[in-house]
Amino acid sequence: MGLSLNQFKLGDFVVDTNRCQIQEEDDITSIEPKVMDILCYLSKHPGKVVSQEDLFSAVWPNAIYNPSSIQRCIALLRKAFREDAKNPKI
C-alpha cells in the first residue's frame, strides 16, 4: 500500500497530516492539529536543531511566545511515538 500526498513515514510510523493521525501497524493515535503542525515543521527541517522560538513563530505566528505550548506539543508527540525523552529513537 502506497502513501498518499498527505502522508509520510517516520521510522515505523505513518503520519497522516490531513487526519492528524500517527499509525504504527494497526495502532492509530490521533493528535491535535497544532501538534501535527509542530511535527510537520520538524519533518521539513531534518537533522537541524530548531529553537522553541522558531517553532512557536511558525505554528503560532501572531501570538506572544509561550514555551509551555511548545513543550506540551513535544510531550504529546513523544507519547504518540512512544518515545522516551532520555533515550529518543526518532
Short mmCIF file of C-alpha atoms in Angstrom, two decimals:
data_model
loop_
_atom_site.label_atom_id
_atom_site.label_comp_id
_atom_site.label_asym_id
_atom_site.label_seq_id
_atom_site.Cartn_x
_atom_site.Cartn_y
_atom_site.Cartn_z
CA MET A 1 0.00 0.00 0.00
CA GLY A 2 1.49 3.35 -1.05
CA LEU A 3 1.43 6.61 0.82
CA SER A 4 -0.82 9.47 -0.21
CA LEU A 5 0.41 13.03 -0.70
CA ASN A 6 -0.72 13.83 2.83
CA GLN A 7 1.26 11.01 4.42
CA PHE A 8 4.90 10.36 5.24
CA LYS A 9 6.86 7.70 7.06
CA LEU A 10 8.82 8.36 10.22
CA GLY A 11 10.59 5.22 11.38
CA ASP A 12 7.95 2.50 11.63
CA PHE A 13 5.16 5.07 11.76
CA VAL A 14 2.95 6.52 9.03
CA VAL A 15 1.91 10.11 9.64
CA ASP A 16 -1.34 11.29 8.03
CA THR A 17 -1.31 15.08 8.11
CA ASN A 18 -4.92 15.52 6.93
CA ARG A 19 -6.38 13.23 9.58
CA CYS A 20 -3.90 14.28 12.31
CA GLN A 21 -3.08 10.64 12.90
CA ILE A 22 0.05 8.63 13.58
CA GLN A 23 -0.19 4.94 12.76
CA GLU A 24 2.05 2.01 13.61
CA GLU A 25 0.67 -1.21 12.12
CA ASP A 26 -2.92 -1.41 13.40
CA ASP A 27 -2.44 1.14 16.19
CA ILE A 28 -3.67 4.64 15.30
CA THR A 29 -3.13 7.68 17.53
CA SER A 30 -4.95 10.94 16.85
CA ILE A 31 -3.18 14.18 17.73
CA GLU A 32 -4.27 17.81 17.90
CA PRO A 33 -3.84 19.96 14.77
CA LYS A 34 -1.21 22.23 16.40
CA VAL A 35 0.75 19.15 17.47
CA MET A 36 0.64 17.96 13.85
CA ASP A 37 1.79 21.42 12.74
CA ILE A 38 4.83 21.07 15.02
CA LEU A 39 5.58 17.60 13.63
CA CYS A 40 5.27 18.83 10.03
CA TYR A 41 7.58 21.78 10.73
CA LEU A 42 10.17 19.48 12.30
CA SER A 43 9.87 16.98 9.43
CA LYS A 44 10.70 19.77 6.97
CA HIS A 45 13.92 20.52 8.88
CA PRO A 46 15.50 17.06 9.29
CA GLY A 47 18.75 16.88 11.20
CA LYS A 48 18.59 20.54 12.21
CA VAL A 49 18.35 21.95 15.70
CA VAL A 50 15.23 24.11 15.78
CA SER A 51 14.73 26.57 18.61
CA GLN A 52 11.49 26.71 20.57
CA GLU A 53 11.09 30.30 19.42
CA ASP A 54 11.31 29.30 15.74
CA LEU A 55 8.78 26.51 16.26
CA PHE A 56 6.43 28.82 18.11
CA SER A 57 6.57 31.58 15.50
CA ALA A 58 5.98 29.04 12.71
CA VAL A 59 2.92 27.46 14.36
CA TRP A 60 1.52 30.46 16.26
CA PRO A 61 2.68 33.38 14.06
CA ASN A 62 0.66 36.15 15.74
CA ALA A 63 0.90 35.03 19.36
CA ILE A 64 3.18 36.05 22.20
CA TYR A 65 5.87 33.42 22.74
CA ASN A 66 4.92 30.82 25.32
CA PRO A 67 7.43 27.98 25.80
CA SER A 68 4.93 25.78 27.64
CA SER A 69 2.89 25.46 24.42
CA ILE A 70 5.89 24.01 22.58
CA GLN A 71 6.87 21.77 25.49
CA ARG A 72 3.34 20.38 25.71
CA CYS A 73 3.23 19.63 21.97
CA ILE A 74 6.62 17.89 22.09
CA ALA A 75 5.48 15.80 25.07
CA LEU A 76 2.35 14.76 23.16
CA LEU A 77 4.45 13.82 20.12
CA ARG A 78 6.78 11.73 22.27
CA LYS A 79 3.77 9.95 23.73
CA ALA A 80 2.28 9.31 20.26
CA PHE A 81 5.60 7.87 19.03
CA ARG A 82 6.19 6.01 22.33
CA GLU A 83 9.46 7.87 22.75
CA ASP A 84 11.50 8.24 25.91
CA ALA A 85 12.92 11.77 26.21
CA LYS A 86 16.07 10.35 27.81
CA ASN A 87 16.58 7.74 25.08
CA PRO A 88 14.98 9.03 21.86
CA LYS A 89 14.96 6.95 18.68
CA ILE A 90 13.17 9.31 16.31
#
